[in-house]
Short mmCIF file of C-alpha atoms in Angstrom, two decimals:
data_model
loop_
_atom_site.label_atom_id
_atom_site.label_comp_id
_atom_site.label_asym_id
_atom_site.label_seq_id
_atom_site.Cartn_x
_atom_site.Cartn_y
_atom_site.Cartn_z
CA MET L 1 -55.18 107.48 15.47
CA PRO L 2 -52.49 105.76 17.56
CA PRO L 3 -49.61 107.99 18.45
CA VAL L 4 -46.98 108.41 15.95
CA SER L 5 -43.68 106.93 16.92
CA LEU L 6 -40.93 109.46 17.48
CA PRO L 7 -37.70 107.41 17.39
CA PRO L 8 -34.72 109.78 17.06
CA LEU L 9 -32.17 109.41 14.28
CA ARG L 10 -29.19 107.52 15.39
CA LEU L 11 -27.79 109.99 17.89
CA ALA L 12 -24.43 108.64 18.79
CA ALA L 13 -23.20 111.33 16.38
CA SER L 14 -22.71 113.84 19.22
CA LEU L 15 -20.16 111.70 21.01
CA LEU L 16 -17.59 113.55 19.09
CA THR L 17 -17.17 115.80 22.10
CA LEU L 18 -15.69 112.76 23.88
CA THR L 19 -12.92 112.20 21.40
CA ALA L 20 -10.34 114.17 19.58
CA ALA L 21 -10.77 112.33 16.29
CA LEU L 22 -13.18 114.19 13.98
CA ALA L 23 -13.88 111.07 11.95
CA GLY L 24 -15.75 109.77 15.07
CA CYS L 25 -18.37 112.62 14.90
CA GLY L 26 -21.80 111.75 13.77
CA GLY L 27 -21.84 108.30 15.09
CA GLY L 28 -21.46 105.63 12.44
CA ASP L 29 -20.35 102.36 13.76
CA GLY L 30 -18.42 103.92 16.63
CA SER L 31 -14.92 103.78 14.97
CA ASP L 32 -12.92 105.98 12.53
CA ALA L 33 -13.57 105.69 8.95
CA PRO L 34 -10.48 104.63 6.95
CA ALA L 35 -8.68 106.98 4.69
CA THR L 36 -9.90 106.60 1.10
CA SER L 37 -7.89 109.16 -0.67
CA ALA L 38 -4.69 111.16 -0.50
CA PRO L 39 -4.95 114.52 1.18
CA ARG L 40 -5.55 117.40 -1.21
CA ALA L 41 -6.91 120.83 -1.35
CA GLU L 42 -10.61 121.59 -1.85
CA SER L 43 -11.65 121.00 -5.35
CA SER L 44 -13.90 123.10 -7.58
CA THR L 45 -14.34 120.29 -10.15
CA ALA L 46 -17.60 118.98 -8.46
CA GLN L 47 -20.87 120.97 -8.89
CA HIS L 48 -21.79 123.44 -6.28
CA THR L 49 -25.54 123.17 -6.32
CA PRO L 50 -27.98 125.42 -4.43
CA MET L 51 -28.37 124.33 -0.69
CA GLN L 52 -31.49 122.22 0.08
CA VAL L 53 -33.20 121.34 3.34
CA LEU L 54 -33.47 117.76 4.69
CA VAL L 55 -36.05 117.62 7.52
CA PRO L 56 -36.32 114.66 9.91
CA ALA L 57 -40.20 115.01 10.06
CA TYR L 58 -40.53 112.47 12.94
CA PHE L 59 -43.84 114.08 14.27
CA ASN L 60 -47.56 114.02 13.68
CA PRO L 61 -48.95 115.50 10.47
CA SER L 62 -50.49 118.34 12.31
CA PRO L 63 -49.01 120.83 13.12
CA GLY L 64 -45.59 119.64 12.12
CA TRP L 65 -46.16 118.69 8.35
CA ASP L 66 -48.56 121.55 7.93
CA ASP L 67 -45.73 123.98 8.96
CA ILE L 68 -43.28 122.25 6.50
CA THR L 69 -45.89 122.73 3.75
CA ARG L 70 -46.42 126.37 4.60
CA GLY L 71 -42.70 126.80 4.47
CA ALA L 72 -42.38 125.25 1.02
CA LYS L 73 -45.12 127.54 -0.25
CA ALA L 74 -43.38 130.63 1.27
CA TYR L 75 -40.03 129.74 -0.13
CA PRO L 76 -40.57 128.01 -3.53
CA ASP L 77 -37.00 128.31 -4.59
CA VAL L 78 -35.75 126.19 -1.59
CA LYS L 79 -36.02 122.45 -2.28
CA ILE L 80 -37.19 120.68 0.86
CA THR L 81 -37.05 116.90 1.41
CA ALA L 82 -38.98 115.53 4.40
CA ILE L 83 -38.21 112.16 5.99
CA LEU L 84 -41.45 110.28 6.70
CA ASN L 85 -41.17 108.00 9.68
CA PRO L 86 -44.39 106.32 10.66
CA GLU L 87 -43.85 103.80 13.36
CA ASN L 88 -40.06 103.68 12.81
CA GLY L 89 -40.75 102.38 9.29
CA ASN L 90 -42.51 99.32 10.52
CA PHE L 91 -46.15 99.55 9.56
CA THR L 92 -48.55 97.54 7.61
CA GLN L 93 -51.29 100.00 6.88
CA ALA L 94 -51.38 103.62 5.70
CA ASN L 95 -52.26 106.50 7.96
CA SER L 96 -54.73 108.67 6.15
CA GLN L 97 -53.45 111.80 7.84
CA PHE L 98 -49.99 111.16 6.71
CA THR L 99 -51.23 110.50 3.17
CA ASP L 100 -52.99 113.91 3.13
CA ALA L 101 -49.96 115.65 4.62
CA ILE L 102 -47.61 114.07 1.95
CA ASN L 103 -49.93 115.13 -0.88
CA ALA L 104 -50.17 118.72 0.35
CA PHE L 105 -46.43 118.98 0.83
CA ARG L 106 -45.79 117.53 -2.64
CA ALA L 107 -48.26 119.94 -4.13
CA GLN L 108 -45.85 122.70 -2.99
CA GLY L 109 -42.89 121.14 -4.60
CA GLY L 110 -41.72 119.04 -1.61
CA ARG L 111 -40.01 115.71 -1.81
CA VAL L 112 -40.60 112.82 0.69
CA VAL L 113 -38.38 109.84 1.55
CA GLY L 114 -39.13 107.00 3.81
CA TYR L 115 -37.26 106.17 6.90
CA VAL L 116 -35.66 102.73 7.00
CA ALA L 117 -33.47 101.55 9.92
CA THR L 118 -30.58 99.27 8.95
CA GLY L 119 -28.90 98.56 12.37
CA TYR L 120 -25.49 99.28 10.93
CA GLY L 121 -25.82 96.23 8.75
CA SER L 122 -27.12 93.92 11.44
CA ARG L 123 -30.72 94.14 10.56
CA SER L 124 -32.31 91.33 8.50
CA MET L 125 -32.37 92.02 4.76
CA GLY L 126 -35.85 90.75 4.52
CA ALA L 127 -37.07 93.23 7.19
CA VAL L 128 -35.32 96.11 5.35
CA LYS L 129 -36.93 95.07 1.96
CA ALA L 130 -40.35 94.73 3.51
CA ASN L 131 -40.12 98.35 4.88
CA VAL L 132 -39.20 99.52 1.34
CA ASP L 133 -42.15 97.64 -0.26
CA ASN L 134 -44.61 98.91 2.30
CA TYR L 135 -43.75 102.53 1.63
CA LEU L 136 -44.13 102.10 -2.06
CA ARG L 137 -47.36 100.26 -1.64
CA LEU L 138 -49.06 102.32 1.06
CA TYR L 139 -47.37 105.77 0.51
CA PRO L 140 -46.88 106.06 -3.27
CA GLY L 141 -45.96 109.70 -2.86
CA VAL L 142 -42.60 108.62 -1.47
CA SER L 143 -39.70 109.37 -3.83
CA GLY L 144 -36.86 107.69 -2.02
CA PHE L 145 -35.50 106.30 1.18
CA PHE L 146 -33.47 107.43 4.23
CA LEU L 147 -31.23 104.54 5.31
CA ASP L 148 -30.68 105.31 8.94
CA GLU L 149 -27.98 103.65 11.22
CA MET L 150 -25.77 103.07 8.09
CA ALA L 151 -22.37 101.49 8.82
CA ALA L 152 -19.25 103.44 7.86
CA LYS L 153 -16.70 100.68 7.35
CA SER L 154 -16.07 98.84 4.15
CA ASP L 155 -16.97 95.44 5.65
CA GLN L 156 -20.66 96.19 5.33
CA LEU L 157 -20.68 97.45 1.76
CA ALA L 158 -22.28 94.28 0.24
CA PHE L 159 -25.18 94.63 2.66
CA TYR L 160 -25.86 98.25 1.55
CA ARG L 161 -25.10 97.56 -2.04
CA GLU L 162 -27.95 94.98 -1.94
CA ILE L 163 -30.39 97.45 -0.48
CA TYR L 164 -29.38 100.14 -3.02
CA GLU L 165 -29.83 97.75 -5.95
CA TYR L 166 -33.09 96.58 -4.66
CA ILE L 167 -34.54 100.16 -4.31
CA LYS L 168 -33.07 101.19 -7.68
CA GLY L 169 -34.60 98.01 -9.19
CA LYS L 170 -38.02 99.39 -8.16
CA SER L 171 -37.25 102.64 -9.95
CA ALA L 172 -34.10 104.31 -10.92
CA ASP L 173 -35.56 107.61 -9.98
CA LEU L 174 -35.88 106.67 -6.26
CA GLN L 175 -33.38 108.62 -4.18
CA VAL L 176 -31.25 106.84 -1.58
CA ILE L 177 -29.87 108.83 1.33
CA GLY L 178 -27.62 107.04 3.67
CA ASN L 179 -26.94 108.09 7.35
CA PRO L 180 -23.61 106.96 8.71
CA GLY L 181 -23.55 110.30 10.60
CA THR L 182 -19.78 110.50 9.86
CA PHE L 183 -17.52 110.31 6.89
CA PRO L 184 -17.68 106.66 5.74
CA ASP L 185 -15.45 104.70 3.55
CA GLY L 186 -15.58 106.50 0.14
CA ALA L 187 -17.05 103.47 -1.60
CA TYR L 188 -20.44 104.13 0.08
CA ALA L 189 -20.68 107.19 -2.24
CA GLY L 190 -21.21 104.72 -5.04
CA ILE L 191 -24.10 103.11 -3.54
CA THR L 192 -26.08 106.13 -2.35
CA ASP L 193 -27.29 109.30 -3.93
CA ALA L 194 -26.42 111.31 -0.86
CA LEU L 195 -24.68 110.70 2.57
CA VAL L 196 -25.19 112.32 5.91
CA THR L 197 -21.65 112.83 6.94
CA PHE L 198 -22.40 114.74 10.15
CA GLU L 199 -25.15 114.25 12.79
CA GLY L 200 -24.57 115.83 16.13
CA LEU L 201 -24.07 118.92 18.26
CA GLU L 202 -23.72 122.41 16.75
CA THR L 203 -20.53 122.95 18.72
CA ASP L 204 -18.87 119.91 17.07
CA TYR L 205 -20.06 120.95 13.67
CA ARG L 206 -17.81 124.11 13.98
CA GLN L 207 -14.79 121.88 13.56
CA ILE L 208 -16.15 119.78 10.56
CA ASN L 209 -13.50 119.09 7.85
CA PRO L 210 -13.40 116.28 5.27
CA GLN L 211 -9.58 116.59 4.97
CA PRO L 212 -7.39 114.83 4.80
CA GLN L 213 -9.11 111.34 4.84
CA SER L 214 -12.41 112.03 3.07
CA THR L 215 -11.54 114.39 0.18
CA TRP L 216 -13.66 112.08 -2.09
CA VAL L 217 -16.59 114.26 -1.09
CA TYR L 218 -15.15 117.04 -3.40
CA ASP L 219 -15.77 114.81 -6.41
CA ARG L 220 -19.56 114.86 -5.81
CA PRO L 221 -22.07 117.61 -6.04
CA THR L 222 -22.59 119.47 -2.73
CA THR L 223 -26.14 117.97 -2.52
CA ALA L 224 -24.59 114.54 -2.22
CA GLN L 225 -23.44 115.44 1.32
CA ALA L 226 -25.88 116.30 4.12
CA MET L 227 -25.57 117.42 7.73
CA LEU L 228 -28.16 117.25 10.56
CA VAL L 229 -27.18 119.54 13.49
CA HIS L 230 -29.00 119.84 16.82
CA ASN L 231 -28.54 122.03 19.96
CA ALA L 232 -28.17 125.23 17.93
CA PRO L 233 -30.02 127.43 20.45
CA THR L 234 -30.67 130.73 18.47
CA CYS L 235 -31.42 131.87 14.87
CA ALA L 236 -27.94 133.51 14.81
CA VAL L 237 -26.22 130.26 15.64
CA MET L 238 -28.29 128.51 12.97
CA GLN L 239 -27.21 131.00 10.36
CA ASN L 240 -23.55 130.55 11.30
CA THR L 241 -24.04 126.71 10.95
CA LEU L 242 -25.51 127.14 7.53
CA LYS L 243 -22.59 129.32 6.60
CA THR L 244 -20.13 126.63 7.67
CA ALA L 245 -22.03 124.06 5.51
CA ASP L 246 -21.78 126.33 2.49
CA LEU L 247 -17.95 126.77 2.78
CA PRO L 248 -15.92 125.18 -0.10
CA ARG L 249 -14.01 123.25 2.57
CA THR L 250 -17.25 121.78 3.94
CA HIS L 251 -18.93 121.20 0.68
CA THR L 252 -22.40 120.34 2.04
CA GLY L 253 -25.63 121.07 0.20
CA LEU L 254 -28.34 119.14 2.18
CA ALA L 255 -28.82 120.85 5.56
CA TYR L 256 -30.92 120.80 8.70
CA VAL L 257 -30.38 122.80 11.97
CA THR L 258 -32.59 122.62 14.91
CA SER L 259 -32.88 124.37 18.31
CA LEU L 260 -34.13 121.11 19.90
CA GLU L 261 -31.68 119.39 22.10
CA TYR L 262 -30.27 115.97 22.69
CA ASP L 263 -27.63 115.05 25.32
CA PRO L 264 -25.49 112.00 24.16
CA ARG L 265 -24.04 111.51 27.69
CA THR L 266 -27.42 111.02 29.36
CA ASP L 267 -29.40 110.01 26.31
CA VAL L 268 -32.07 112.66 27.02
CA GLY L 269 -33.86 114.58 24.51
CA ASN L 270 -35.16 114.14 20.91
CA PRO L 271 -34.09 116.84 18.46
CA TRP L 272 -36.36 115.53 15.75
CA ALA L 273 -39.61 115.69 17.73
CA ALA L 274 -40.66 119.01 16.20
CA LEU L 275 -39.49 121.74 13.86
CA PRO L 276 -37.04 124.32 15.31
CA SER L 277 -38.22 127.50 16.76
CA TYR L 278 -36.67 129.34 13.78
CA TRP L 279 -38.00 127.15 10.97
CA THR L 280 -39.10 130.08 8.92
CA GLN L 281 -35.82 131.95 9.27
CA LEU L 282 -33.94 128.74 8.40
CA LEU L 283 -35.70 128.52 5.07
CA GLY L 284 -35.17 132.28 4.54
CA SER L 285 -31.44 131.97 5.28
CA VAL L 286 -30.98 129.08 2.85
CA ASP L 287 -32.87 131.03 0.19
CA ALA L 288 -30.57 134.09 0.77
CA LEU L 289 -27.40 131.93 0.72
CA ASN L 290 -28.47 130.54 -2.58
CA LYS L 291 -29.04 133.89 -4.07
CA ASN L 292 -25.95 135.50 -2.51
CA GLN L 293 -28.30 137.95 -0.62
CA PRO L 294 -27.84 139.19 2.89
CA LEU L 295 -29.26 136.81 5.42
CA PRO L 296 -32.71 137.61 6.95
CA SER L 297 -32.79 139.36 10.30
CA CYS L 298 -33.16 137.12 13.37
#
């Protein structure tokens, strides 16, 4: 089997440390997202759903996917979605090892979405649709798509609306997760099922706050907002990060935290190359938060 490509998610997210503007965190198109609603307090009108786990599974089927599947079996009450990323989404034939891994994971209740790069709206629409078609044809266990490198400004809405409508035209049940890595224009909430509103360093996530510019997130279920946090060195730090995601202010129900590192200043590292050292404790912590129980010991 040729080596599986391990392209990182768009990692400009961590450049938040170089600016004072929180809206710049998580990457996006490198500029602040415009205000889309008047500042207001956190709302309890949207549904607070149990936290779920979104795993950038950018690694070989074994041992990585095997460990995800074992985790799903050990914590059946924690919903896990894994992002499948063979060859950066550009493939023309199925890898039987991935097929087996997907089937085993789904048998334990897991969901799989296919990685599709969008180039912040600059990629050819034909190439994006071809990726979607190949996933559905060659990996029928896929139940949605992860649109990486999503733009954040409203000038690219038409591009992403076409992708969204194309996917939903295949099946209304297919999930569409967009990854601007920052709070985008609120209109993107209408053309996705979930948005990654933060991707970056754990130290930057401590200051995350949708207010005052992005209070539209409070009108959606918590599982419509995701975060992908890296450089969280210990189990205790991971647990504190999950607690931050679970705050009413933060309103985030799709979470992933890893001990793996990436340095945005030197472009060194790949936080999605393997599962974190505390993978089992991460699942146990999400399970405990959902059940209002004490977090497991680290």
